[in-house]
Short mmCIF file of C-alpha atoms in Angstrom, two decimals:
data_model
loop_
_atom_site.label_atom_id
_atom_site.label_comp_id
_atom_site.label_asym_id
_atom_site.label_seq_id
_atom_site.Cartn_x
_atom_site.Cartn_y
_atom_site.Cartn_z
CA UNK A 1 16.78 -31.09 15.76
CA UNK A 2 17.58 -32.68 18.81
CA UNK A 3 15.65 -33.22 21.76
CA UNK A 4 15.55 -30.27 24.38
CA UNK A 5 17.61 -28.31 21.88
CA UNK A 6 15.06 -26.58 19.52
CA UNK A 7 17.98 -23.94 18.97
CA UNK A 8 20.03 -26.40 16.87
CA UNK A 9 18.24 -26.24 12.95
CA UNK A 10 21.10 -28.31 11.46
CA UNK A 11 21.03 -25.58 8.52
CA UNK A 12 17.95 -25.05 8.00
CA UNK A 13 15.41 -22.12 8.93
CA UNK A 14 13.25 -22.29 12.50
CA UNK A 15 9.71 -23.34 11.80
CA UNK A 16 7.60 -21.26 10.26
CA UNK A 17 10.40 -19.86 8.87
CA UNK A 18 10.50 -21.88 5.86
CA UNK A 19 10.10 -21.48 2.10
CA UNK A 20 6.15 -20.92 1.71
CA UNK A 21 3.90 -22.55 -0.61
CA UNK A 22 2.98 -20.38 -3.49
CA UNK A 23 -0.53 -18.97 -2.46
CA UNK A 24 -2.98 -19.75 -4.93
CA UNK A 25 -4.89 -17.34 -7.39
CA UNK A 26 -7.59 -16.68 -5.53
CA UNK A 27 -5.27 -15.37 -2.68
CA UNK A 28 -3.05 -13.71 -4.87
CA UNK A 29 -5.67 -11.88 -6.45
CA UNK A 30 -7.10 -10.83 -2.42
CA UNK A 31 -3.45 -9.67 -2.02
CA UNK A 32 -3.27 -7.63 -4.63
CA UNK A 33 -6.45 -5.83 -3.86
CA UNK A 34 -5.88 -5.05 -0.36
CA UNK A 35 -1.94 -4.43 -1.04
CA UNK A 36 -3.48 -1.55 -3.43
CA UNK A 37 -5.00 0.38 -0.43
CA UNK A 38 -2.50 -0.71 2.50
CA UNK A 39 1.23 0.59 0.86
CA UNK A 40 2.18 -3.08 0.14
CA UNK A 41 1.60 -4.73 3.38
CA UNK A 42 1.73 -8.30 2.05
CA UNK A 43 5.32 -7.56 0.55
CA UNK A 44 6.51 -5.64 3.53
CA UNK A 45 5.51 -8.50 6.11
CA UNK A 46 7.14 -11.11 4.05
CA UNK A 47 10.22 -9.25 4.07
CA UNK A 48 10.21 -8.86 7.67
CA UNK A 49 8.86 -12.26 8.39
CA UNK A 50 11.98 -13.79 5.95
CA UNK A 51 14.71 -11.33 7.65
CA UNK A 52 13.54 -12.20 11.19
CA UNK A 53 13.75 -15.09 10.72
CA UNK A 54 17.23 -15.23 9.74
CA UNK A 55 18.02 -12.85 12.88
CA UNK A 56 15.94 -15.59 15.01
CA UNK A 57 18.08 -17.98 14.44
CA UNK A 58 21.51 -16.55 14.72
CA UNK A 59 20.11 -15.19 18.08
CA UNK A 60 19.49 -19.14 18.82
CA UNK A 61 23.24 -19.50 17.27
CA UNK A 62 24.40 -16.93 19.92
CA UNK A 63 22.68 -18.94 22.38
CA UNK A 64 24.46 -22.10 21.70
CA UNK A 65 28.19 -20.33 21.62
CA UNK A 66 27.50 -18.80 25.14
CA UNK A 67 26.18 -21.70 26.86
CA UNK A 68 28.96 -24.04 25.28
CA UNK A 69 31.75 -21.54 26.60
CA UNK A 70 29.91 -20.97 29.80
CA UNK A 71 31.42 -23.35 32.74
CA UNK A 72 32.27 -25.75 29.92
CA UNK A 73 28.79 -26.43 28.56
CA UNK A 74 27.03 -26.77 32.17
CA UNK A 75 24.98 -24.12 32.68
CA UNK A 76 21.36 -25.22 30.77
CA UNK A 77 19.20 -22.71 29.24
CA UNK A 78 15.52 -23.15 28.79
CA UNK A 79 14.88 -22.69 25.49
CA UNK A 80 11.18 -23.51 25.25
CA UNK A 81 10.45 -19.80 24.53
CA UNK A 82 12.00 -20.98 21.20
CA UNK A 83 9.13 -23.13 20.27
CA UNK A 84 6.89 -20.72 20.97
CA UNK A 85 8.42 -18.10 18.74
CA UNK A 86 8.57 -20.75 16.31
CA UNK A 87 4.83 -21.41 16.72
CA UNK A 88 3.84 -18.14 15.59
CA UNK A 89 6.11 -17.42 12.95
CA UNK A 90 4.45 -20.94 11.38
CA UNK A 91 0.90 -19.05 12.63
CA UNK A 92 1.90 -15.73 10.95
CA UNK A 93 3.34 -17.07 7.49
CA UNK A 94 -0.14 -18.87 7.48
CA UNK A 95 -2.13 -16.25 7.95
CA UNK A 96 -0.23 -14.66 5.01
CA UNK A 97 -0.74 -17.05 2.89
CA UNK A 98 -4.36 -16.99 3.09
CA UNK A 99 -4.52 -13.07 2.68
CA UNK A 100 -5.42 -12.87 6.41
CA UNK A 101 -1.98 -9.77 6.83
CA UNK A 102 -3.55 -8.14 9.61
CA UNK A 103 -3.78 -11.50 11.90
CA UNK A 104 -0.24 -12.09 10.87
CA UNK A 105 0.96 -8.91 12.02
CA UNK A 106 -0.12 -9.76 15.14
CA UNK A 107 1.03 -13.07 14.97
CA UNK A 108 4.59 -11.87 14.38
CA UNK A 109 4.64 -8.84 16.55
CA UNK A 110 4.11 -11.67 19.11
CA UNK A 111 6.90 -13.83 18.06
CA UNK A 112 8.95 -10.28 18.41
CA UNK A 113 7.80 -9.80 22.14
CA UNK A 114 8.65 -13.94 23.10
CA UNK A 115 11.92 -13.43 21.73
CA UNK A 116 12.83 -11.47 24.81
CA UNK A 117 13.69 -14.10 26.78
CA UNK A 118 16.34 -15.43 24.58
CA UNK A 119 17.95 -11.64 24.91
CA UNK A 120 17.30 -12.59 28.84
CA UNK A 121 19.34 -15.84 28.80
CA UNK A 122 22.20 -14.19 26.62
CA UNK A 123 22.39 -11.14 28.84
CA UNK A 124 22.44 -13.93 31.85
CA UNK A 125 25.62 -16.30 30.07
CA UNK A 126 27.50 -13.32 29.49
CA UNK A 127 28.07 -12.22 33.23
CA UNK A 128 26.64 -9.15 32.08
CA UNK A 129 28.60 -8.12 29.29
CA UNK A 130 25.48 -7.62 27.20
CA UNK A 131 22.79 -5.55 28.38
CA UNK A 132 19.71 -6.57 25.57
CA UNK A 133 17.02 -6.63 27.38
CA UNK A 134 18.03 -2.88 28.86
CA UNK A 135 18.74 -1.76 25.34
CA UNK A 136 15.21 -3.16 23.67
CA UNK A 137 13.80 -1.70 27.08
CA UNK A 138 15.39 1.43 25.39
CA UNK A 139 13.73 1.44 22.32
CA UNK A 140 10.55 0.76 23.14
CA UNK A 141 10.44 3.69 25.80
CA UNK A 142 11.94 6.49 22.79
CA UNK A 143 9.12 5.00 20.67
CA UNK A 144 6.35 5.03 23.11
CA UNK A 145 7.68 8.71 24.08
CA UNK A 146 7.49 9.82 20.16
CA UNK A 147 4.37 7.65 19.18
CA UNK A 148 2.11 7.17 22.09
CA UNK A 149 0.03 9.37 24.72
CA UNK A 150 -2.55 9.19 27.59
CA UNK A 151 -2.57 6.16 29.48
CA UNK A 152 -0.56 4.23 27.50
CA UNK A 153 2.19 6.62 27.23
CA UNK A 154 1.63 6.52 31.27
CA UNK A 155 1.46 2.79 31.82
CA UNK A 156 4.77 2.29 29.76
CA UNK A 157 6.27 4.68 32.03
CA UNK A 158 5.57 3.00 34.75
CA UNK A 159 6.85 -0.40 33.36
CA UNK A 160 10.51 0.45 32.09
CA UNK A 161 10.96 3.98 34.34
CA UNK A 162 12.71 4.53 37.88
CA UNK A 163 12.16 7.40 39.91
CA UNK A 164 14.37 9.42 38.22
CA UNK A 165 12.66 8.94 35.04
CA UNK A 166 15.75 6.80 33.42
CA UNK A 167 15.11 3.48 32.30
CA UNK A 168 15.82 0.77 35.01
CA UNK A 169 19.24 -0.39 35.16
CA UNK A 170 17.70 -4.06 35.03
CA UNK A 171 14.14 -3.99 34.08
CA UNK A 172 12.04 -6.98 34.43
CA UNK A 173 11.58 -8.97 31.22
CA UNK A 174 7.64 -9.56 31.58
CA UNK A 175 7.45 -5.36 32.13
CA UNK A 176 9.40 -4.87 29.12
CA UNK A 177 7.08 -7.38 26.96
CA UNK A 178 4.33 -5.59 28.02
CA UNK A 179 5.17 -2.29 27.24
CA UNK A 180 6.47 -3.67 24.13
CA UNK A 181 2.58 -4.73 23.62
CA UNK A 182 1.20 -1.48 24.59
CA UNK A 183 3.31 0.08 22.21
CA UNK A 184 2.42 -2.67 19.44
CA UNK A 185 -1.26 -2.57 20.41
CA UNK A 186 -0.98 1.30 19.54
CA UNK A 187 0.40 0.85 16.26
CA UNK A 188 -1.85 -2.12 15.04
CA UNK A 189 -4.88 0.20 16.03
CA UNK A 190 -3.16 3.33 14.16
CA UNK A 191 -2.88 0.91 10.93
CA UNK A 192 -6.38 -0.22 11.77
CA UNK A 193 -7.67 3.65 10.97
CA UNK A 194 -5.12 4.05 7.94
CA UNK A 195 -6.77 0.91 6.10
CA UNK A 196 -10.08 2.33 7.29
CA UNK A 197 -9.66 5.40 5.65
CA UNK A 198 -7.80 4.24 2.39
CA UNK A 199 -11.00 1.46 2.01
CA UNK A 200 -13.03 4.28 2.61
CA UNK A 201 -11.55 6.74 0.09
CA UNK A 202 -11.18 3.95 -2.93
CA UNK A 203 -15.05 3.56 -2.44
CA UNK A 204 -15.95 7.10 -2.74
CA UNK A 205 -13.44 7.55 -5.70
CA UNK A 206 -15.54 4.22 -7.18
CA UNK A 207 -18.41 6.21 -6.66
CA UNK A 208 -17.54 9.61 -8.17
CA UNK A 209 -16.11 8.04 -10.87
CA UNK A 210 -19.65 6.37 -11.53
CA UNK A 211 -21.75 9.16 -11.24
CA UNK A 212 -19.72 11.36 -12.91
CA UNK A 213 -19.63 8.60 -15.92
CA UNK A 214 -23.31 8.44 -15.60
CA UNK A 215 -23.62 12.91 -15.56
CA UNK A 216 -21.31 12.63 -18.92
CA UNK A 217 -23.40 10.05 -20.45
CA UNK A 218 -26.54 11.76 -19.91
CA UNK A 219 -25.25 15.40 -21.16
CA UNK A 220 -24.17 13.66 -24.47
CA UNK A 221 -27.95 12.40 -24.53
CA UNK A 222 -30.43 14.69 -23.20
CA UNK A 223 -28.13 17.89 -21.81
CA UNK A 224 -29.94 19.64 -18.38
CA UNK A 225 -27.98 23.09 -18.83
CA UNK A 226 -30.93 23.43 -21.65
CA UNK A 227 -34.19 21.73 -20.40
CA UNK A 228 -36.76 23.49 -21.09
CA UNK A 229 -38.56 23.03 -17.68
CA UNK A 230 -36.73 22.08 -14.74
CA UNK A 231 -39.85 20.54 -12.85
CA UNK A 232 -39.61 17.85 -15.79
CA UNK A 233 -38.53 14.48 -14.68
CA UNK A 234 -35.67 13.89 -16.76
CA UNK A 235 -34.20 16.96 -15.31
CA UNK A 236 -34.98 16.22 -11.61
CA UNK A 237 -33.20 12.63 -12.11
CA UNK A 238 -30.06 14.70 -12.30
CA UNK A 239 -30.40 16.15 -8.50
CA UNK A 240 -29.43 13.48 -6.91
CA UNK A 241 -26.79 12.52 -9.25
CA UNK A 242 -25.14 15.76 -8.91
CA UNK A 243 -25.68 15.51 -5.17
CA UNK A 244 -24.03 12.21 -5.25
CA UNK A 245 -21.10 13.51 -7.03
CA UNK A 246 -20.40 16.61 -4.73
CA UNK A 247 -20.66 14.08 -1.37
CA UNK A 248 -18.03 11.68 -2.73
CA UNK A 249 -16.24 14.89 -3.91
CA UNK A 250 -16.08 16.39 -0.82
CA UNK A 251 -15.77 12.89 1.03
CA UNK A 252 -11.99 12.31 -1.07
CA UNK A 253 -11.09 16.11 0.15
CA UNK A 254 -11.74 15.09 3.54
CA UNK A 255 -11.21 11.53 4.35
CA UNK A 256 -7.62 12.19 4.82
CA UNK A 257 -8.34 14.91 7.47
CA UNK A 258 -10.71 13.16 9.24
CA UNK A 259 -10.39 12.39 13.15
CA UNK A 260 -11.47 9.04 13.12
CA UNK A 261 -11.61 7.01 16.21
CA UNK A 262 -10.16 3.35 16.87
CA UNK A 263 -13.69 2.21 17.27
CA UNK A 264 -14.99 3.45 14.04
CA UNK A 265 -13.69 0.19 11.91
CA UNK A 266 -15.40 -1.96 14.66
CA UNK A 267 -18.78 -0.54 14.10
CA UNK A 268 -19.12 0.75 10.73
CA UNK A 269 -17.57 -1.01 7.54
CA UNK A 270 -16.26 1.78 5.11
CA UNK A 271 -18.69 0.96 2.70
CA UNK A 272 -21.28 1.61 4.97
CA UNK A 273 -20.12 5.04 5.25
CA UNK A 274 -19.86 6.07 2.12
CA UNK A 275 -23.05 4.70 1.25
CA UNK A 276 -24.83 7.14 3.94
CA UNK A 277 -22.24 9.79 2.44
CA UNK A 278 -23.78 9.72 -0.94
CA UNK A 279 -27.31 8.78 0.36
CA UNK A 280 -27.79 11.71 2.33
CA UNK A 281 -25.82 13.97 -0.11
CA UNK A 282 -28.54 13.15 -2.84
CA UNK A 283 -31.42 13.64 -0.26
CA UNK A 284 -29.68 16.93 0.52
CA UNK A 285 -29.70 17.90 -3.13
CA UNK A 286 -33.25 16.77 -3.48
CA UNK A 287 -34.62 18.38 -0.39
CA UNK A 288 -33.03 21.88 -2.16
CA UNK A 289 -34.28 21.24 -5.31
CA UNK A 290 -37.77 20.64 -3.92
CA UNK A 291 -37.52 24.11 -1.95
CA UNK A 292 -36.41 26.08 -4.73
CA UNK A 293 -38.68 24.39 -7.15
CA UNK A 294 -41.50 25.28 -4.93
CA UNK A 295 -40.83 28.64 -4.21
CA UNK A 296 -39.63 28.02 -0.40
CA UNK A 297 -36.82 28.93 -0.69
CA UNK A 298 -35.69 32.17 -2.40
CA UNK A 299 -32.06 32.44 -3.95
CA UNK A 300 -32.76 34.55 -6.87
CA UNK A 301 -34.98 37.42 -6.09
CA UNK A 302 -37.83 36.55 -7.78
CA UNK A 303 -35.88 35.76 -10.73
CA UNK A 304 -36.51 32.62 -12.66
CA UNK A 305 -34.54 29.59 -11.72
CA UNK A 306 -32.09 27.92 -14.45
CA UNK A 307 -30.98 24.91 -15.08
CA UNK A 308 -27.35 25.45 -14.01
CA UNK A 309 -28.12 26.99 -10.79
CA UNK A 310 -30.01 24.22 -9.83
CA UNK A 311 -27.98 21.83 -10.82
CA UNK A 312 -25.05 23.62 -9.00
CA UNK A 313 -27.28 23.92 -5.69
CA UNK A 314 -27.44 20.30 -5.84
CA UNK A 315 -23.38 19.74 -6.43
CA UNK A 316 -22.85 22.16 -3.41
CA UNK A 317 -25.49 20.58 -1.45
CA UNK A 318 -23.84 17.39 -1.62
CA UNK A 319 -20.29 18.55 -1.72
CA UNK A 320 -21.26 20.28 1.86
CA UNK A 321 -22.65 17.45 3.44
CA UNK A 322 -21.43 16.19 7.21
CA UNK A 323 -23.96 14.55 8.85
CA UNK A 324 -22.60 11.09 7.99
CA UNK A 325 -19.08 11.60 9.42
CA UNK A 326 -20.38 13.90 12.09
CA UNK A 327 -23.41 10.49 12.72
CA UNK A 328 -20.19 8.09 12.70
CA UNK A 329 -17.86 9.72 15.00
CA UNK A 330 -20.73 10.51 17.65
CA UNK A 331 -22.10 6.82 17.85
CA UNK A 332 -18.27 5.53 17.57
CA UNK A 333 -17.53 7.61 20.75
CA UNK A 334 -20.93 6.24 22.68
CA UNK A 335 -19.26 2.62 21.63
CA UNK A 336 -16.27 3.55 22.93
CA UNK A 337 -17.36 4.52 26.29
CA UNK A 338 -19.93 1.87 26.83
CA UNK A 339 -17.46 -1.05 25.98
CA UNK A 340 -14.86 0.66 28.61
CA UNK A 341 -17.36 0.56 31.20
#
């Protein structure tokens, strides 16, 4: 590569852009985990981070045909937004090797905003024949206008938009790479809630299947639907178990519904959640069982209380259970509008 000409790779790939060394176990193993709950995200970023890369440098190639036919080779282009693409392609293929494949999204969203000015300088040598920057300008307003809303949605707008609500003829390359950040900003914190939520339901799946292994294996030894007494202790340590396995019931049927804010993964790790989940879905189940034991609370008339209905008082006590999600959201909100103050 010559000096002051980072565009020329003498055929090989930009930096960063090269063949990576084979990860070793223990990050394979990491990737393979967190690929199970993310839809593949370590294979889809090395495809993109091996295809952009090819486009990166053809767009460098480009580069080099315009400026050689421009004026016969005069006009200089400053390509030191090259290295700096560069720079975090290297940055983001690191961070993939060590497992890290949320920092190198970010990484090579980056190198994907950067890359703008080499649209810029081709737009400029071909005495505007090309219109990139415009067209990217473009796309990033349709997909703000699908994807986005409230003040980002607004401050896009503002960047790319004239008066008449068109995209400007010739926006300014600095607005378009920041609405090209709002826009990618929205998107990494949209992913940030998906993986929240996936984490979250593989941990209460874990934890169903466990009690419910646990409920089998104690029928097949000492079955509740026939104790004798159900004030006797080997009966009451089914309560909680059953409440345990309603809450993480109930917690699959709803994780995927649930509203959860950006700030959520900041301030409560998934396990966390679940944990409280199940905790207070047993507590439910044994505050019930302690009513109806005790004769507080009345569901049968009089009648005498058997072992199924109190075991399925428990399941629907836990199975019922919001307080955690409803305790997560609230304090998640307070967050939120203390740290934008």
């Amino acid at each position: 590569m010559r000096d002051g000409d980072v565009s020329k790779t003498d055929g090989r790939l930009p930096e960063g852009c090269n063949p990576r060394e084979t990860p070793g176990i223990k990050t394979r193993v990491v990737n393979w985990w967190h690929d199970r709950g993310s839809s593949g995200a370590y294979d889809r970023l090395d495809g993109a981070l091996t295809a952009y890369c090819v486009e990166f440098g053809a767009l460098l190639d480009d580069l080099d045909r315009l400026e050689a036919a421009s004026d016969g080779g005069s006009t200089a282009v400053d390509r030191d937004f090259a290295a700096h693409v560069e720079a975090l392609l290297d940055q983001s293929s690191r961070n993939l090797q060590r497992g890290h494949v949320d920092q190198a999204w970010v990484c090579f969203h980056a190198a994907r905003r950067v890359d703008l000015y080499g649209y810029a300088a081709c737009d400029r040598l071909s005495d505007g024949e090309t219109t990139l920057v415009r067209e990217r300008a473009m796309e990033i307003n349709r997909e703000a206008t699908e994807r986005l809303s409230g003040w980002r949605a607004r401050a896009v707008s503002d960047l790319l938009l004239d008066r008449s609500g068109q995209v400007r003829r010739d926006p300014s390359i600095h607005a378009v790479m920041w609405a090209r950040r709002l826009v990618d900003e929205a998107n990494q914190a949209n992913h940030a809630k998906r993986r929240y939520l996936q984490r979250q339901l593989r941990y209460l799946l874990g934890f169903g299947i466990v009690a419910l292994t646990a409920f089998m294996s104690g029928v097949t030894r000492v079955n509740p639907f026939v104790s004798p007494d159900v004030t006797l202790p080997v009966f009451a340590l089914y309560i909680p178990l059953v409440g345990a396995l309603g809450a993480s019931l109930f917690g699959v049927r709803s994780a995927s519904k649930t509203a959860t804010s950006a700030n959520v993964p900041q301030n409560f790790t998934p396990l966390g959640v679940v944990l409280a989940r199940v905790f207070i879905g047993s507590l439910s189940a044994v505050a019930l069982y302690l009513g109806l034991t005790a004769g507080i609370i009345d569901v049968v008339d009089g009648g005498t209380l058997s072992p199924a209905l109190l075991l399925l008082v428990a399941f629907a006590a836990g199975y019922s259970e919001r307080l955690a999600p409803q305790a997560v959201e609230r304090v998640a909100g307070i967050t939120g509008r203390t740290e934008s103050t």
